[in-house]
Amino acid sequence: MPRDTVALSVALLGQVIVHLHEGERVSGRIVEVEAYPLNDPASHAFRGVRPRCRSMFLPHWHAYVYRIYGTYTCLNISSEVDGDGAAVLIRAIEPLEGISLMQWRRKTDVLRNIARGPGRLNIALDIGMTHDGIDLDSSDEVFLEAGPAPEQIAVGSRIGISSAADAPLRFYDAASPYVSGTKRLNALGVSYRPQACS
DNA sequence: CAACGGATCAGCT
DNA sequence: GCTGATCCGTTGG
C-alpha cells in the first residue's frame, strides 16, 4: 500500500473491510474515501498531536476512530510514517458479507442505505471508539483484504468541512450506487481512469 | 425533494 | 459556549 495519503486513498477503493463478529464475517467493499493529508487545514492533525487525533500520527495502516456530533463515529486509516499526522476517511462501503446482521444494526433493509456515509458504515460494521489506534495488519478482528479496484474513479470536493473545502480530495467508485452525498457527486465534474499497471 | 431540528461528545476560543 | 469530516425523522413546497 502507498505511503502517500492521496495515493493510498485511491488504492483503498475496492479493498474489503472485514470485522469478525463471533466468528462471522461482516464485510464491505470500500467505494468512497476522503484524504486528509499533511498540512491540510481541514485535518484534525493540522494543529499537532492532540489526545483525540493521536492515532493519526501512528505509523501507516493504523485505525483512527473519532466521535462526531455526539452520536456517531468515523473510521480513518493512518497513512504516513510514525509521527506524521495524516489519514484517509472511509466514507462508504458496499455491503458484502453479514448483510442480515448489518441490516439489524442499521434498522433498515435497504441495502443502499446500510453503509452509505461514515457514521452509517461504522454502525453496520460495529466499529467504534474501542477500535481507535489498532494496527490493521496485526488485528484479527478488524482488517482489510484485497479486492477489485474500480473501473473508473471519480474525484470531488470533501463533504461537511469549511476550510480547504474546494480541495479535490474525495475519491469514489464512479459506477457504485453505494456512495454518499449524491447531490455533490459531480461537484468538480472530474473523473479519470486509475493509472494502468502494465 | 429540500430544509430544519434533535441527539449529544469533545475540543477549542 | 459553540462548532463540527453525521444521521434521521418530520415538515413543507
Short mmCIF file of C-alpha atoms (C1' of nucleotides) in Angstrom, two decimals:
data_model
loop_
_atom_site.label_atom_id
_atom_site.label_comp_id
_atom_site.label_asym_id
_atom_site.label_seq_id
_atom_site.Cartn_x
_atom_site.Cartn_y
_atom_site.Cartn_z
CA MET A 1 0.00 0.00 0.00
CA PRO A 2 1.21 3.51 -0.84
CA ARG A 3 2.53 5.69 1.98
CA ASP A 4 1.35 8.89 0.37
CA THR A 5 -2.09 9.84 1.67
CA VAL A 6 -3.67 10.66 -1.68
CA ALA A 7 -2.16 7.62 -3.37
CA LEU A 8 -3.39 5.46 -0.50
CA SER A 9 -6.88 6.93 -0.83
CA VAL A 10 -7.10 5.81 -4.43
CA ALA A 11 -5.57 2.42 -3.62
CA LEU A 12 -8.10 1.80 -0.85
CA LEU A 13 -11.04 1.92 -3.26
CA GLY A 14 -12.12 -1.65 -3.89
CA GLN A 15 -10.42 -3.07 -0.79
CA VAL A 16 -12.62 -5.02 1.57
CA ILE A 17 -13.01 -4.13 5.25
CA VAL A 18 -13.73 -7.15 7.43
CA HIS A 19 -14.94 -7.23 11.03
CA LEU A 20 -15.10 -10.67 12.63
CA HIS A 21 -18.14 -10.85 14.91
CA GLU A 22 -18.18 -14.07 16.96
CA GLY A 23 -16.67 -15.96 14.05
CA GLU A 24 -18.96 -14.41 11.47
CA ARG A 25 -17.51 -12.23 8.76
CA VAL A 26 -19.13 -8.84 8.32
CA SER A 27 -17.58 -7.01 5.42
CA GLY A 28 -17.92 -4.44 2.70
CA ARG A 29 -16.04 -3.11 -0.29
CA ILE A 30 -14.74 0.45 0.01
CA VAL A 31 -16.39 2.67 -2.60
CA GLU A 32 -15.78 6.17 -1.23
CA VAL A 33 -12.94 7.82 0.74
CA GLU A 34 -11.57 11.23 1.63
CA ALA A 35 -7.90 12.16 2.01
CA TYR A 36 -6.69 14.25 4.95
CA PRO A 37 -3.04 14.69 4.00
CA LEU A 38 -0.18 16.52 5.72
CA ASN A 39 -0.54 20.28 6.12
CA ASP A 40 -4.27 20.16 5.44
CA PRO A 41 -6.19 22.90 7.33
CA ALA A 42 -9.28 20.67 7.44
CA SER A 43 -7.39 17.82 9.10
CA HIS A 44 -7.70 17.12 12.82
CA ALA A 45 -3.92 16.77 12.83
CA PHE A 46 -3.29 20.23 11.41
CA ARG A 47 -2.53 21.79 14.80
CA GLY A 48 -0.37 18.96 16.01
CA VAL A 49 -0.87 15.98 18.26
CA ARG A 50 -3.94 16.10 20.50
CA PRO A 51 -5.47 13.35 22.61
CA ARG A 52 -8.26 12.82 20.14
CA CYS A 53 -6.20 12.70 16.96
CA ARG A 54 -3.10 10.95 18.28
CA SER A 55 -3.86 7.89 16.17
CA MET A 56 -3.37 9.93 13.01
CA PHE A 57 0.29 10.14 13.97
CA LEU A 58 0.72 6.39 14.32
CA PRO A 59 2.58 4.56 11.59
CA HIS A 60 0.87 3.72 8.31
CA TRP A 61 -2.11 1.34 8.48
CA HIS A 62 -3.50 2.04 11.94
CA ALA A 63 -7.13 2.89 12.68
CA TYR A 64 -8.09 6.43 13.69
CA VAL A 65 -11.64 6.44 15.07
CA TYR A 66 -13.22 9.60 16.44
CA ARG A 67 -16.66 10.62 17.65
CA ILE A 68 -18.60 13.21 15.73
CA TYR A 69 -21.72 15.21 16.55
CA GLY A 70 -22.04 13.40 19.83
CA THR A 71 -23.55 10.25 18.45
CA TYR A 72 -21.57 8.82 15.58
CA THR A 73 -18.02 7.66 14.94
CA CYS A 74 -15.88 7.82 11.81
CA LEU A 75 -13.19 5.40 10.68
CA ASN A 76 -9.91 6.56 9.19
CA ILE A 77 -6.72 4.74 8.23
CA SER A 78 -3.44 6.41 9.10
CA SER A 79 -1.37 6.91 6.01
CA GLU A 80 2.08 8.33 6.62
CA VAL A 81 5.12 7.44 8.75
CA ASP A 82 5.24 7.42 12.54
CA GLY A 83 4.97 10.99 13.82
CA ASP A 84 3.32 12.46 10.73
CA GLY A 85 -0.40 13.12 11.17
CA ALA A 86 -2.46 12.15 8.11
CA ALA A 87 -5.22 9.69 7.32
CA VAL A 88 -7.89 8.52 4.90
CA LEU A 89 -11.55 8.72 5.96
CA ILE A 90 -13.65 5.75 4.87
CA ARG A 91 -16.95 7.27 3.73
CA ALA A 92 -18.92 4.38 2.23
CA ILE A 93 -18.78 0.66 1.63
CA GLU A 94 -20.77 -1.76 -0.48
CA PRO A 95 -22.18 -4.45 1.85
CA LEU A 96 -20.79 -7.91 1.03
CA GLU A 97 -20.93 -10.38 3.93
CA GLY A 98 -23.05 -10.48 7.09
CA ILE A 99 -25.72 -8.39 5.43
CA SER A 100 -28.58 -9.52 7.68
CA LEU A 101 -26.55 -8.57 10.76
CA MET A 102 -25.82 -5.16 9.25
CA GLN A 103 -29.50 -4.70 8.43
CA TRP A 104 -30.33 -5.45 12.04
CA ARG A 105 -27.77 -3.00 13.35
CA ARG A 106 -28.83 -0.28 10.96
CA LYS A 107 -32.55 -0.87 11.42
CA THR A 108 -33.13 -0.92 7.69
CA ASP A 109 -33.37 -3.49 4.94
CA VAL A 110 -32.46 -1.03 2.20
CA LEU A 111 -29.06 -2.23 1.03
CA ARG A 112 -28.12 1.13 -0.38
CA ASN A 113 -28.61 2.85 2.98
CA ILE A 114 -26.73 0.35 5.13
CA ALA A 115 -23.25 1.80 4.85
CA ARG A 116 -23.57 4.96 2.74
CA GLY A 117 -21.91 7.58 4.96
CA PRO A 118 -19.09 7.32 7.52
CA GLY A 119 -21.35 7.14 10.58
CA ARG A 120 -23.56 4.55 8.95
CA LEU A 121 -20.77 2.21 7.92
CA ASN A 122 -19.36 2.21 11.44
CA ILE A 123 -22.74 1.19 12.83
CA ALA A 124 -23.08 -1.52 10.18
CA LEU A 125 -19.61 -2.94 10.89
CA ASP A 126 -19.87 -2.31 14.64
CA ILE A 127 -16.70 -0.26 14.65
CA GLY A 128 -16.39 2.29 17.44
CA MET A 129 -14.06 4.14 19.76
CA THR A 130 -12.67 0.87 21.13
CA HIS A 131 -11.00 0.33 17.77
CA ASP A 132 -9.14 3.62 17.84
CA GLY A 133 -5.42 3.07 17.39
CA ILE A 134 -5.45 -0.59 16.46
CA ASP A 135 -2.93 -1.95 13.97
CA LEU A 136 -4.91 -3.19 10.98
CA ASP A 137 -2.10 -5.53 9.94
CA SER A 138 -1.90 -7.44 13.21
CA SER A 139 -5.54 -7.29 14.29
CA ASP A 140 -7.57 -10.47 13.82
CA GLU A 141 -10.79 -8.60 14.49
CA VAL A 142 -10.74 -5.69 12.05
CA PHE A 143 -8.59 -5.93 8.94
CA LEU A 144 -8.56 -5.36 5.20
CA GLU A 145 -8.39 -7.75 2.28
CA ALA A 146 -7.56 -7.18 -1.36
CA GLY A 147 -10.47 -6.51 -3.67
CA PRO A 148 -11.11 -5.40 -7.24
CA ALA A 149 -10.25 -1.77 -7.95
CA PRO A 150 -12.98 0.36 -9.54
CA GLU A 151 -13.00 0.58 -13.32
CA GLN A 152 -13.34 4.31 -13.07
CA ILE A 153 -12.59 6.62 -10.15
CA ALA A 154 -14.27 9.98 -9.73
CA VAL A 155 -12.94 12.96 -7.80
CA GLY A 156 -14.82 15.62 -5.91
CA SER A 157 -14.64 18.04 -3.01
CA ARG A 158 -14.91 16.78 0.53
CA ILE A 159 -18.16 16.85 2.47
CA GLY A 160 -19.07 18.70 5.62
CA ILE A 161 -15.92 20.76 6.12
CA SER A 162 -15.39 24.50 5.94
CA SER A 163 -11.66 25.08 5.43
CA ALA A 164 -10.00 23.86 2.25
CA ALA A 165 -13.47 22.89 1.10
CA ASP A 166 -12.57 23.06 -2.58
CA ALA A 167 -9.68 20.64 -2.45
CA PRO A 168 -10.30 17.66 -4.76
CA LEU A 169 -9.62 15.05 -2.10
CA ARG A 170 -12.74 12.92 -2.22
CA PHE A 171 -12.47 9.78 -4.32
CA TYR A 172 -15.16 7.27 -5.17
CA ASP A 173 -16.08 4.45 -7.49
CA ALA A 174 -17.85 6.26 -10.31
CA ALA A 175 -20.08 3.26 -11.03
CA SER A 176 -21.13 2.42 -7.48
CA PRO A 177 -24.62 3.20 -6.18
CA TYR A 178 -23.32 2.83 -2.63
CA VAL A 179 -21.63 6.24 -2.36
CA SER A 180 -22.86 9.10 -0.17
CA GLY A 181 -23.52 12.77 -0.85
CA THR A 182 -25.26 12.25 -4.15
CA LYS A 183 -26.02 15.92 -4.53
CA ARG A 184 -22.34 16.77 -4.63
CA LEU A 185 -21.21 13.83 -6.69
CA ASN A 186 -20.38 15.88 -9.72
CA ALA A 187 -19.18 18.94 -7.88
CA LEU A 188 -15.97 19.03 -9.88
CA GLY A 189 -17.10 17.06 -12.88
CA VAL A 190 -13.75 15.35 -12.85
CA SER A 191 -13.15 11.71 -13.33
CA TYR A 192 -10.28 9.69 -14.61
CA ARG A 193 -9.09 6.17 -15.10
CA PRO A 194 -6.68 5.00 -12.45
CA GLN A 195 -3.13 4.56 -13.62
CA ALA A 196 -2.90 1.44 -15.70
CA CYS A 197 -0.50 -1.19 -14.45
CA SER A 198 1.32 -2.90 -17.28
"C1'" DC B 1 -37.08 16.50 -2.94
"C1'" DA B 2 -35.21 20.44 0.27
"C1'" DA B 3 -34.88 22.29 4.79
"C1'" DC B 4 -34.74 22.02 9.66
"C1'" DG B 5 -34.07 20.39 14.34
"C1'" DG B 6 -32.75 16.94 17.80
"C1'" DA B 7 -29.49 13.74 19.64
"C1'" DT B 8 -25.29 14.64 22.37
"C1'" DC B 9 -19.49 14.29 22.76
"C1'" DA B 10 -15.12 16.65 22.83
"C1'" DG B 11 -12.01 20.14 21.55
"C1'" DC B 12 -11.14 24.82 21.24
"C1'" DT B 13 -11.79 30.03 21.92
"C1'" DG C 1 -20.42 28.43 24.96
"C1'" DC C 2 -20.06 26.98 20.15
"C1'" DT C 3 -18.83 24.13 16.26
"C1'" DG C 4 -18.18 20.02 13.95
"C1'" DA C 5 -15.05 15.00 8.48
"C1'" DT C 6 -23.29 12.96 10.85
"C1'" DC C 7 -27.77 10.79 10.57
"C1'" DC C 8 -32.72 10.58 10.84
"C1'" DG C 9 -37.43 11.82 11.34
"C1'" DT C 10 -40.52 15.38 10.26
"C1'" DT C 11 -42.24 19.25 7.75
"C1'" DG C 12 -43.40 21.94 3.76
"C1'" DG C 13 -43.23 23.17 -1.27
#
